[in-house]
């Protein structure tokens, strides 16, 4: 299990492992796959929150859904009761299909969700907050204030460090 805060370098680290032939399974990708048109989780979301969330092409109106759950813990809980088990099942499926000696599950929410139970070892990609802000705001072309707000929502760095088996301090060059 590979995790870390926004802009810590999870993708940079897992891309490197992939070049060594290690199977990489990405929770963000799985989260999008399970709400693709035709998926049961999407139908359940439309049932629970309204069919107006389906765009003309049958895909999910993510912005409208975000507006419903933003700042509303009860609605967020109802949404996650649909999405989290579907994501977990998809991750299990992809991990089981891996043919490399071990597989890596990359997830920004590995420790915040039940996903960490799927991993035998947890690798934290750790970076000082100033670097997280710099790297993520440059990459996403967003303001450090927006990145700061996301960092504030994520599990504290110190807490993650306590729960990881291995820590890769990503404060130098990529090499
Ligand atoms: P998120 O959770 O937002 O998806 P992440 O943890 O996957 O982020 P990356 O996308 O890997 O983070 O890294 C953020 C940005 O910083 C990227 O543009 C990446 O190329 C760059 N980066 C990562 N590590 C380093 C490094 N050691 N030196 C320079 N740039 C880096």
PDB file of C-alpha atoms and ligand atoms in Angstrom:
ATOM      1  CA  UNK A   1       0.000   0.000   0.000  1.00  0.00           C
ATOM      2  CA  UNK A   2       1.468   3.317  -1.059  1.00  0.00           C
ATOM      3  CA  UNK A   3       0.041   6.540   0.294  1.00  0.00           C
ATOM      4  CA  UNK A   4       0.887  10.158   1.040  1.00  0.00           C
ATOM      5  CA  UNK A   5      -0.679  13.593   1.068  1.00  0.00           C
ATOM      6  CA  UNK A   6      -1.500  15.683  -1.990  1.00  0.00           C
ATOM      7  CA  UNK A   7       1.586  16.423  -4.078  1.00  0.00           C
ATOM      8  CA  UNK A   8       3.813  14.226  -1.902  1.00  0.00           C
ATOM      9  CA  UNK A   9       4.967  12.225  -4.933  1.00  0.00           C
ATOM     10  CA  UNK A  10       2.834   9.055  -4.908  1.00  0.00           C
ATOM     11  CA  UNK A  11       2.547   8.979  -8.685  1.00  0.00           C
ATOM     12  CA  UNK A  12       6.245   9.771  -9.152  1.00  0.00           C
ATOM     13  CA  UNK A  13       7.143   6.859  -6.824  1.00  0.00           C
ATOM     14  CA  UNK A  14       4.670   4.347  -8.270  1.00  0.00           C
ATOM     15  CA  UNK A  15       5.647   5.250 -11.867  1.00  0.00           C
ATOM     16  CA  UNK A  16       9.189   4.325 -10.881  1.00  0.00           C
ATOM     17  CA  UNK A  17       8.091   0.968  -9.444  1.00  0.00           C
ATOM     18  CA  UNK A  18       6.110   0.313 -12.636  1.00  0.00           C
ATOM     19  CA  UNK A  19       9.295   0.722 -14.696  1.00  0.00           C
ATOM     20  CA  UNK A  20      10.636  -2.275 -12.726  1.00  0.00           C
ATOM     21  CA  UNK A  21       7.664  -4.375 -13.837  1.00  0.00           C
ATOM     22  CA  UNK A  22       5.689  -4.057 -10.614  1.00  0.00           C
ATOM     23  CA  UNK A  23       1.899  -4.023 -11.047  1.00  0.00           C
ATOM     24  CA  UNK A  24       0.450  -0.724  -9.851  1.00  0.00           C
ATOM     25  CA  UNK A  25      -3.231  -0.420  -8.974  1.00  0.00           C
ATOM     26  CA  UNK A  26      -4.524   3.117  -8.512  1.00  0.00           C
ATOM     27  CA  UNK A  27      -7.469   3.813  -6.213  1.00  0.00           C
ATOM     28  CA  UNK A  28      -8.247   7.123  -7.958  1.00  0.00           C
ATOM     29  CA  UNK A  29      -8.594   5.281 -11.268  1.00  0.00           C
ATOM     30  CA  UNK A  30     -10.789   2.586  -9.685  1.00  0.00           C
ATOM     31  CA  UNK A  31     -12.952   5.313  -8.117  1.00  0.00           C
ATOM     32  CA  UNK A  32     -13.721   6.654 -11.591  1.00  0.00           C
ATOM     33  CA  UNK A  33     -14.204   3.186 -13.103  1.00  0.00           C
ATOM     34  CA  UNK A  34     -16.924   2.162 -10.642  1.00  0.00           C
ATOM     35  CA  UNK A  35     -19.103   5.169 -11.534  1.00  0.00           C
ATOM     36  CA  UNK A  36     -18.687   4.840 -15.313  1.00  0.00           C
ATOM     37  CA  UNK A  37     -21.905   4.523 -17.356  1.00  0.00           C
ATOM     38  CA  UNK A  38     -23.458   1.061 -16.961  1.00  0.00           C
ATOM     39  CA  UNK A  39     -21.826   0.378 -13.577  1.00  0.00           C
ATOM     40  CA  UNK A  40     -24.182  -0.674 -10.741  1.00  0.00           C
ATOM     41  CA  UNK A  41     -22.761   1.986  -8.367  1.00  0.00           C
ATOM     42  CA  UNK A  42     -23.753   4.753 -10.793  1.00  0.00           C
ATOM     43  CA  UNK A  43     -27.322   3.433 -10.981  1.00  0.00           C
ATOM     44  CA  UNK A  44     -27.503   3.381  -7.189  1.00  0.00           C
ATOM     45  CA  UNK A  45     -26.199   6.955  -6.946  1.00  0.00           C
ATOM     46  CA  UNK A  46     -28.878   8.115  -9.415  1.00  0.00           C
ATOM     47  CA  UNK A  47     -31.531   6.249  -7.400  1.00  0.00           C
ATOM     48  CA  UNK A  48     -30.420   7.814  -4.113  1.00  0.00           C
ATOM     49  CA  UNK A  49     -29.574  11.372  -5.168  1.00  0.00           C
ATOM     50  CA  UNK A  50     -31.720  11.850  -8.257  1.00  0.00           C
ATOM     51  CA  UNK A  51     -31.560  11.161 -11.973  1.00  0.00           C
ATOM     52  CA  UNK A  52     -30.627  14.794 -12.651  1.00  0.00           C
ATOM     53  CA  UNK A  53     -27.073  13.660 -11.748  1.00  0.00           C
ATOM     54  CA  UNK A  54     -26.890  11.747 -15.033  1.00  0.00           C
ATOM     55  CA  UNK A  55     -25.670  13.795 -17.983  1.00  0.00           C
ATOM     56  CA  UNK A  56     -27.103  13.368 -21.497  1.00  0.00           C
ATOM     57  CA  UNK A  57     -24.447  10.755 -22.369  1.00  0.00           C
ATOM     58  CA  UNK A  58     -25.244   8.720 -19.246  1.00  0.00           C
ATOM     59  CA  UNK A  59     -22.136   9.779 -17.351  1.00  0.00           C
ATOM     60  CA  UNK A  60     -22.070  11.168 -13.830  1.00  0.00           C
ATOM     61  CA  UNK A  61     -22.347  14.916 -13.271  1.00  0.00           C
ATOM     62  CA  UNK A  62     -19.498  15.035 -10.757  1.00  0.00           C
ATOM     63  CA  UNK A  63     -19.814  18.714 -10.089  1.00  0.00           C
ATOM     64  CA  UNK A  64     -23.522  18.423  -9.176  1.00  0.00           C
ATOM     65  CA  UNK A  65     -22.770  15.460  -6.916  1.00  0.00           C
ATOM     66  CA  UNK A  66     -19.943  17.357  -5.234  1.00  0.00           C
ATOM     67  CA  UNK A  67     -22.349  20.206  -4.507  1.00  0.00           C
ATOM     68  CA  UNK A  68     -24.765  17.801  -2.806  1.00  0.00           C
ATOM     69  CA  UNK A  69     -22.168  16.190  -0.530  1.00  0.00           C
ATOM     70  CA  UNK A  70     -19.854  19.155   0.098  1.00  0.00           C
ATOM     71  CA  UNK A  71     -20.119  20.231   3.722  1.00  0.00           C
ATOM     72  CA  UNK A  72     -22.877  17.658   4.316  1.00  0.00           C
ATOM     73  CA  UNK A  73     -21.424  14.709   6.257  1.00  0.00           C
ATOM     74  CA  UNK A  74     -24.699  12.750   6.228  1.00  0.00           C
ATOM     75  CA  UNK A  75     -24.995  12.895   2.422  1.00  0.00           C
ATOM     76  CA  UNK A  76     -21.286  12.115   2.074  1.00  0.00           C
ATOM     77  CA  UNK A  77     -21.733   9.063   4.277  1.00  0.00           C
ATOM     78  CA  UNK A  78     -24.631   7.837   2.109  1.00  0.00           C
ATOM     79  CA  UNK A  79     -22.551   8.323  -1.034  1.00  0.00           C
ATOM     80  CA  UNK A  80     -19.525   6.533   0.412  1.00  0.00           C
ATOM     81  CA  UNK A  81     -21.724   3.627   1.511  1.00  0.00           C
ATOM     82  CA  UNK A  82     -22.269   3.064  -2.225  1.00  0.00           C
ATOM     83  CA  UNK A  83     -18.827   3.926  -3.603  1.00  0.00           C
ATOM     84  CA  UNK A  84     -16.372   2.552  -1.035  1.00  0.00           C
ATOM     85  CA  UNK A  85     -17.409  -1.132  -1.255  1.00  0.00           C
ATOM     86  CA  UNK A  86     -17.524  -0.896  -5.060  1.00  0.00           C
ATOM     87  CA  UNK A  87     -14.033   0.646  -5.170  1.00  0.00           C
ATOM     88  CA  UNK A  88     -12.693  -1.973  -2.778  1.00  0.00           C
ATOM     89  CA  UNK A  89     -14.093  -4.826  -4.875  1.00  0.00           C
ATOM     90  CA  UNK A  90     -12.585  -3.311  -8.032  1.00  0.00           C
ATOM     91  CA  UNK A  91      -9.193  -2.910  -6.299  1.00  0.00           C
ATOM     92  CA  UNK A  92      -9.302  -6.533  -5.110  1.00  0.00           C
ATOM     93  CA  UNK A  93     -10.051  -7.670  -8.653  1.00  0.00           C
ATOM     94  CA  UNK A  94      -7.155  -5.684 -10.132  1.00  0.00           C
ATOM     95  CA  UNK A  95      -4.712  -6.709  -7.383  1.00  0.00           C
ATOM     96  CA  UNK A  96      -5.571 -10.371  -7.848  1.00  0.00           C
ATOM     97  CA  UNK A  97      -4.891 -10.065 -11.577  1.00  0.00           C
ATOM     98  CA  UNK A  98      -1.349  -8.772 -10.897  1.00  0.00           C
ATOM     99  CA  UNK A  99       1.394 -11.091 -12.129  1.00  0.00           C
ATOM    100  CA  UNK A 100       4.426  -9.394 -10.521  1.00  0.00           C
ATOM    101  CA  UNK A 101       6.082 -10.716  -7.307  1.00  0.00           C
ATOM    102  CA  UNK A 102       4.162  -8.080  -5.361  1.00  0.00           C
ATOM    103  CA  UNK A 103       1.670  -5.407  -6.341  1.00  0.00           C
ATOM    104  CA  UNK A 104       1.304  -1.828  -5.205  1.00  0.00           C
ATOM    105  CA  UNK A 105      -1.995  -0.254  -4.260  1.00  0.00           C
ATOM    106  CA  UNK A 106      -1.673   3.543  -4.597  1.00  0.00           C
ATOM    107  CA  UNK A 107      -4.268   5.502  -2.690  1.00  0.00           C
ATOM    108  CA  UNK A 108      -4.397   8.985  -1.151  1.00  0.00           C
ATOM    109  CA  UNK A 109      -7.022   7.596   1.248  1.00  0.00           C
ATOM    110  CA  UNK A 110      -5.354   4.291   2.089  1.00  0.00           C
ATOM    111  CA  UNK A 111      -5.276   5.056   5.822  1.00  0.00           C
ATOM    112  CA  UNK A 112      -8.522   7.058   5.936  1.00  0.00           C
ATOM    113  CA  UNK A 113     -10.584   4.192   4.458  1.00  0.00           C
ATOM    114  CA  UNK A 114     -10.601   0.422   4.922  1.00  0.00           C
ATOM    115  CA  UNK A 115      -8.255   0.076   1.940  1.00  0.00           C
ATOM    116  CA  UNK A 116      -5.186  -0.302   4.185  1.00  0.00           C
ATOM    117  CA  UNK A 117      -6.531  -3.723   5.186  1.00  0.00           C
ATOM    118  CA  UNK A 118      -5.745  -4.964   1.688  1.00  0.00           C
ATOM    119  CA  UNK A 119      -2.045  -4.179   2.143  1.00  0.00           C
ATOM    120  CA  UNK A 120       0.589  -6.217   4.003  1.00  0.00           C
ATOM    121  CA  UNK A 121       2.985  -3.254   4.162  1.00  0.00           C
ATOM    122  CA  UNK A 122       2.397   0.468   4.025  1.00  0.00           C
ATOM    123  CA  UNK A 123       4.841   2.823   2.317  1.00  0.00           C
ATOM    124  CA  UNK A 124       4.351   6.503   3.037  1.00  0.00           C
ATOM    125  CA  UNK A 125       5.645   9.021   0.522  1.00  0.00           C
ATOM    126  CA  UNK A 126       6.376  11.918   2.807  1.00  0.00           C
ATOM    127  CA  UNK A 127       7.230  15.494   1.925  1.00  0.00           C
ATOM    128  CA  UNK A 128       7.379  18.720   3.910  1.00  0.00           C
ATOM    129  CA  UNK A 129       4.221  20.785   3.499  1.00  0.00           C
ATOM    130  CA  UNK A 130       6.060  23.622   1.742  1.00  0.00           C
ATOM    131  CA  UNK A 131       7.108  21.173  -1.006  1.00  0.00           C
ATOM    132  CA  UNK A 132       3.612  19.658  -1.210  1.00  0.00           C
ATOM    133  CA  UNK A 133       2.192  23.149  -1.742  1.00  0.00           C
ATOM    134  CA  UNK A 134       4.807  24.074  -4.308  1.00  0.00           C
ATOM    135  CA  UNK A 135       4.600  20.846  -6.331  1.00  0.00           C
ATOM    136  CA  UNK A 136       0.825  20.408  -6.261  1.00  0.00           C
ATOM    137  CA  UNK A 137       0.016  24.039  -7.071  1.00  0.00           C
ATOM    138  CA  UNK A 138       2.471  24.012  -9.988  1.00  0.00           C
ATOM    139  CA  UNK A 139       1.165  20.716 -11.325  1.00  0.00           C
ATOM    140  CA  UNK A 140      -2.551  21.579 -11.027  1.00  0.00           C
ATOM    141  CA  UNK A 141      -2.158  25.274 -11.784  1.00  0.00           C
ATOM    142  CA  UNK A 142      -4.115  25.959  -8.593  1.00  0.00           C
ATOM    143  CA  UNK A 143      -3.452  28.369  -5.747  1.00  0.00           C
ATOM    144  CA  UNK A 144      -1.467  27.323  -2.659  1.00  0.00           C
ATOM    145  CA  UNK A 145      -4.585  28.298  -0.646  1.00  0.00           C
ATOM    146  CA  UNK A 146      -6.630  25.620  -2.444  1.00  0.00           C
ATOM    147  CA  UNK A 147      -3.917  23.002  -1.868  1.00  0.00           C
ATOM    148  CA  UNK A 148      -3.654  24.104   1.770  1.00  0.00           C
ATOM    149  CA  UNK A 149      -7.404  23.463   2.215  1.00  0.00           C
ATOM    150  CA  UNK A 150      -7.010  19.925   0.854  1.00  0.00           C
ATOM    151  CA  UNK A 151      -4.006  19.244   3.122  1.00  0.00           C
ATOM    152  CA  UNK A 152      -6.117  20.399   6.090  1.00  0.00           C
ATOM    153  CA  UNK A 153      -8.777  17.793   5.210  1.00  0.00           C
ATOM    154  CA  UNK A 154      -6.277  14.922   4.899  1.00  0.00           C
ATOM    155  CA  UNK A 155      -4.926  12.874   7.802  1.00  0.00           C
ATOM    156  CA  UNK A 156      -2.090  14.716   9.558  1.00  0.00           C
ATOM    157  CA  UNK A 157       1.408  13.902   8.375  1.00  0.00           C
ATOM    158  CA  UNK A 158       2.553  12.880  11.866  1.00  0.00           C
ATOM    159  CA  UNK A 159      -0.332  10.407  12.174  1.00  0.00           C
ATOM    160  CA  UNK A 160       0.473   8.869   8.787  1.00  0.00           C
ATOM    161  CA  UNK A 161       4.120   8.540   9.761  1.00  0.00           C
ATOM    162  CA  UNK A 162       3.075   6.571  12.847  1.00  0.00           C
ATOM    163  CA  UNK A 163       1.028   4.117  10.812  1.00  0.00           C
ATOM    164  CA  UNK A 164       3.493   3.462   7.961  1.00  0.00           C
ATOM    165  CA  UNK A 165       5.940   0.547   7.897  1.00  0.00           C
ATOM    166  CA  UNK A 166       8.280   2.351   5.511  1.00  0.00           C
ATOM    167  CA  UNK A 167       8.745   6.057   4.867  1.00  0.00           C
ATOM    168  CA  UNK A 168      10.262   7.551   1.749  1.00  0.00           C
ATOM    169  CA  UNK A 169      11.142  11.172   2.412  1.00  0.00           C
ATOM    170  CA  UNK A 170      10.685  12.844  -0.959  1.00  0.00           C
ATOM    171  CA  UNK A 171      12.447  16.134  -0.298  1.00  0.00           C
ATOM    172  CA  UNK A 172      15.267  15.851  -2.782  1.00  0.00           C
ATOM    173  CA  UNK A 173      15.554  15.439  -6.522  1.00  0.00           C
ATOM    174  CA  UNK A 174      13.487  12.783  -8.302  1.00  0.00           C
ATOM    175  CA  UNK A 175      16.641  10.792  -8.927  1.00  0.00           C
TER     176      UNK A 175
HETATM  177  P1  LIG B   1      -1.805  13.738  -5.734  1.00  0.00           P
HETATM  178  O1  LIG B   1      -2.192  13.136  -4.459  1.00  0.00           O
HETATM  179  O2  LIG B   1      -2.189  15.156  -5.807  1.00  0.00           O
HETATM  180  O3  LIG B   1      -2.215  12.942  -6.956  1.00  0.00           O
HETATM  181  P2  LIG B   1       0.941  12.703  -5.805  1.00  0.00           P
HETATM  182  O4  LIG B   1       1.260  12.353  -4.411  1.00  0.00           O
HETATM  183  O5  LIG B   1       0.635  11.604  -6.765  1.00  0.00           O
HETATM  184  O6  LIG B   1      -0.171  13.820  -5.812  1.00  0.00           O
HETATM  185  P3  LIG B   1       2.896  13.507  -7.779  1.00  0.00           P
HETATM  186  O7  LIG B   1       1.886  13.835  -8.845  1.00  0.00           O
HETATM  187  O8  LIG B   1       3.711  12.293  -7.932  1.00  0.00           O
HETATM  188  O9  LIG B   1       2.194  13.540  -6.344  1.00  0.00           O
HETATM  189  O10 LIG B   1       3.881  14.751  -7.556  1.00  0.00           O
HETATM  190  C1  LIG B   1       3.402  16.089  -7.563  1.00  0.00           C
HETATM  191  C2  LIG B   1       4.242  16.922  -8.545  1.00  0.00           C
HETATM  192  O11 LIG B   1       5.550  17.077  -8.024  1.00  0.00           O
HETATM  193  C3  LIG B   1       4.390  16.258  -9.902  1.00  0.00           C
HETATM  194  O12 LIG B   1       4.416  17.243 -10.895  1.00  0.00           O
HETATM  195  C4  LIG B   1       5.758  15.549  -9.778  1.00  0.00           C
HETATM  196  O13 LIG B   1       6.383  15.385 -11.013  1.00  0.00           O
HETATM  197  C5  LIG B   1       6.525  16.509  -8.887  1.00  0.00           C
HETATM  198  N1  LIG B   1       7.520  15.821  -8.027  1.00  0.00           N
HETATM  199  C6  LIG B   1       7.329  14.759  -7.232  1.00  0.00           C
HETATM  200  N2  LIG B   1       8.454  14.429  -6.579  1.00  0.00           N
HETATM  201  C7  LIG B   1       9.403  15.317  -6.973  1.00  0.00           C
HETATM  202  C8  LIG B   1      10.793  15.518  -6.662  1.00  0.00           C
HETATM  203  N3  LIG B   1      11.446  14.734  -5.784  1.00  0.00           N
HETATM  204  N4  LIG B   1      11.421  16.536  -7.262  1.00  0.00           N
HETATM  205  C9  LIG B   1      10.783  17.328  -8.136  1.00  0.00           C
HETATM  206  N5  LIG B   1       9.492  17.202  -8.471  1.00  0.00           N
HETATM  207  C10 LIG B   1       8.803  16.216  -7.909  1.00  0.00           C
END
